[in-house]
XYZ file of N, CA and C in Angstrom:
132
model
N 0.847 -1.168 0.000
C 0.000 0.000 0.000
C 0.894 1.233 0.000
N 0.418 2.205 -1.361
C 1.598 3.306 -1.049
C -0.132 4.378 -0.123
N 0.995 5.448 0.467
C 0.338 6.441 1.537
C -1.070 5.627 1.885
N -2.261 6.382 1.356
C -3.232 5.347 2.784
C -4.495 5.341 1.745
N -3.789 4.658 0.489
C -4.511 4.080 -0.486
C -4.553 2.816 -0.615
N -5.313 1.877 -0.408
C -5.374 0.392 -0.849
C -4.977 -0.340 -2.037
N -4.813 0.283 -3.145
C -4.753 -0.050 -4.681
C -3.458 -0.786 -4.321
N -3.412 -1.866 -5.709
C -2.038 -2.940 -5.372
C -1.569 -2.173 -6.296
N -0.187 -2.279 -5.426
C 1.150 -2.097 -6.324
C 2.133 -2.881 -5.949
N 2.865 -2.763 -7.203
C 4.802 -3.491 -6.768
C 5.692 -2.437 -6.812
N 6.621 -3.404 -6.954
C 7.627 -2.635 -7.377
C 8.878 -3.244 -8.583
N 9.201 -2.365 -9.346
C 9.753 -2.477 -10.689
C 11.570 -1.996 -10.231
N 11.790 -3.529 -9.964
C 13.269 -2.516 -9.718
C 14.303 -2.245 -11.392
N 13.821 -2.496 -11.958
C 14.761 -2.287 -13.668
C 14.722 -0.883 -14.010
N 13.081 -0.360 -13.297
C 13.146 1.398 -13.355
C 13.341 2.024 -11.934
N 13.433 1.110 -11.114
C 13.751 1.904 -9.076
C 12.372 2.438 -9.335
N 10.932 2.176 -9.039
C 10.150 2.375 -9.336
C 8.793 1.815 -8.624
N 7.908 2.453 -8.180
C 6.472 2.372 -7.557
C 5.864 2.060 -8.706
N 4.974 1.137 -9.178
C 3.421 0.943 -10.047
C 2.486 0.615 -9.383
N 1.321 1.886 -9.720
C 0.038 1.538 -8.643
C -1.054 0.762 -9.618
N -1.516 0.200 -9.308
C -2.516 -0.704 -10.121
C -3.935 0.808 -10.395
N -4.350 1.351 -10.845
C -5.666 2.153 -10.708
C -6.600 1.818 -11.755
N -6.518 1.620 -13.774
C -7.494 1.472 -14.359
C -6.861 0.463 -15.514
N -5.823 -0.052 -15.195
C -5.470 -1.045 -16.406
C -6.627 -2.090 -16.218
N -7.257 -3.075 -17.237
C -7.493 -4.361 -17.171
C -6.762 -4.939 -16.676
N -5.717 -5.820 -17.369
C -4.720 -6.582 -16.626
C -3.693 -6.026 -16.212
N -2.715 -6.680 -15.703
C -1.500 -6.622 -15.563
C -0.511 -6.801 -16.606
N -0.451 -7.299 -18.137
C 0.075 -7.260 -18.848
C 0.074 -5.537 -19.480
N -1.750 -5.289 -19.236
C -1.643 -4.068 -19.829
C -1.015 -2.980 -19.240
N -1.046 -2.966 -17.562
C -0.406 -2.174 -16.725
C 1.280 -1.557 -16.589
N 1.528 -2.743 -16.996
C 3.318 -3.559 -17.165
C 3.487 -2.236 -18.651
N 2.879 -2.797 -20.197
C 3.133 -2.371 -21.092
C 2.887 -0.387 -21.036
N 1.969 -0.048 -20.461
C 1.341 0.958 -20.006
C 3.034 1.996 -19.131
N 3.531 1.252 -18.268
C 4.639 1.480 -17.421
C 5.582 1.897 -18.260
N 6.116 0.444 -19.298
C 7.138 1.075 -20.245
C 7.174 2.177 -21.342
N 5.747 2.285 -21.619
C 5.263 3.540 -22.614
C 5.916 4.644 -21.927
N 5.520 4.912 -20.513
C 5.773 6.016 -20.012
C 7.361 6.010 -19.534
N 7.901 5.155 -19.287
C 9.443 5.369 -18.749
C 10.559 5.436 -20.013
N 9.823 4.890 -21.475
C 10.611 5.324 -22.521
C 10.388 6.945 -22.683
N 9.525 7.240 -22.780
C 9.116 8.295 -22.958
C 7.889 8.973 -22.120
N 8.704 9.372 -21.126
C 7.474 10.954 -20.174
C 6.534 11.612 -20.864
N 6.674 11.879 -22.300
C 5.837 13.092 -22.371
C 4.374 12.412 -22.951
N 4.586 10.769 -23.091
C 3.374 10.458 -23.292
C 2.366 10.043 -22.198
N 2.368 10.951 -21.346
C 1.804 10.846 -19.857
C 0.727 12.201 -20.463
């Protein structure tokens, strides 16, 4: 649990990195969703 939200997350150590679970379907999509944004920020 990050701060005093319930949503699952892990942690990604390849980016030193928090992922909070909030509106992906799966977890594949969440995962792929992650790397979109850590190749590139500005597609946030």
């Amino acid at each position: 649990m990050l701060a005093d939200e319930p949503a699952t997350s892990c942690y990604l150590p390849q980016y030193r990195a928090f992922l909070r679970w909030r509106s992906a379907e799966t977890e594949a999509g969440l995962r792929a969703a992650a790397d979109t944004v850590v190749a590139d920020p500005a597609t946030v």
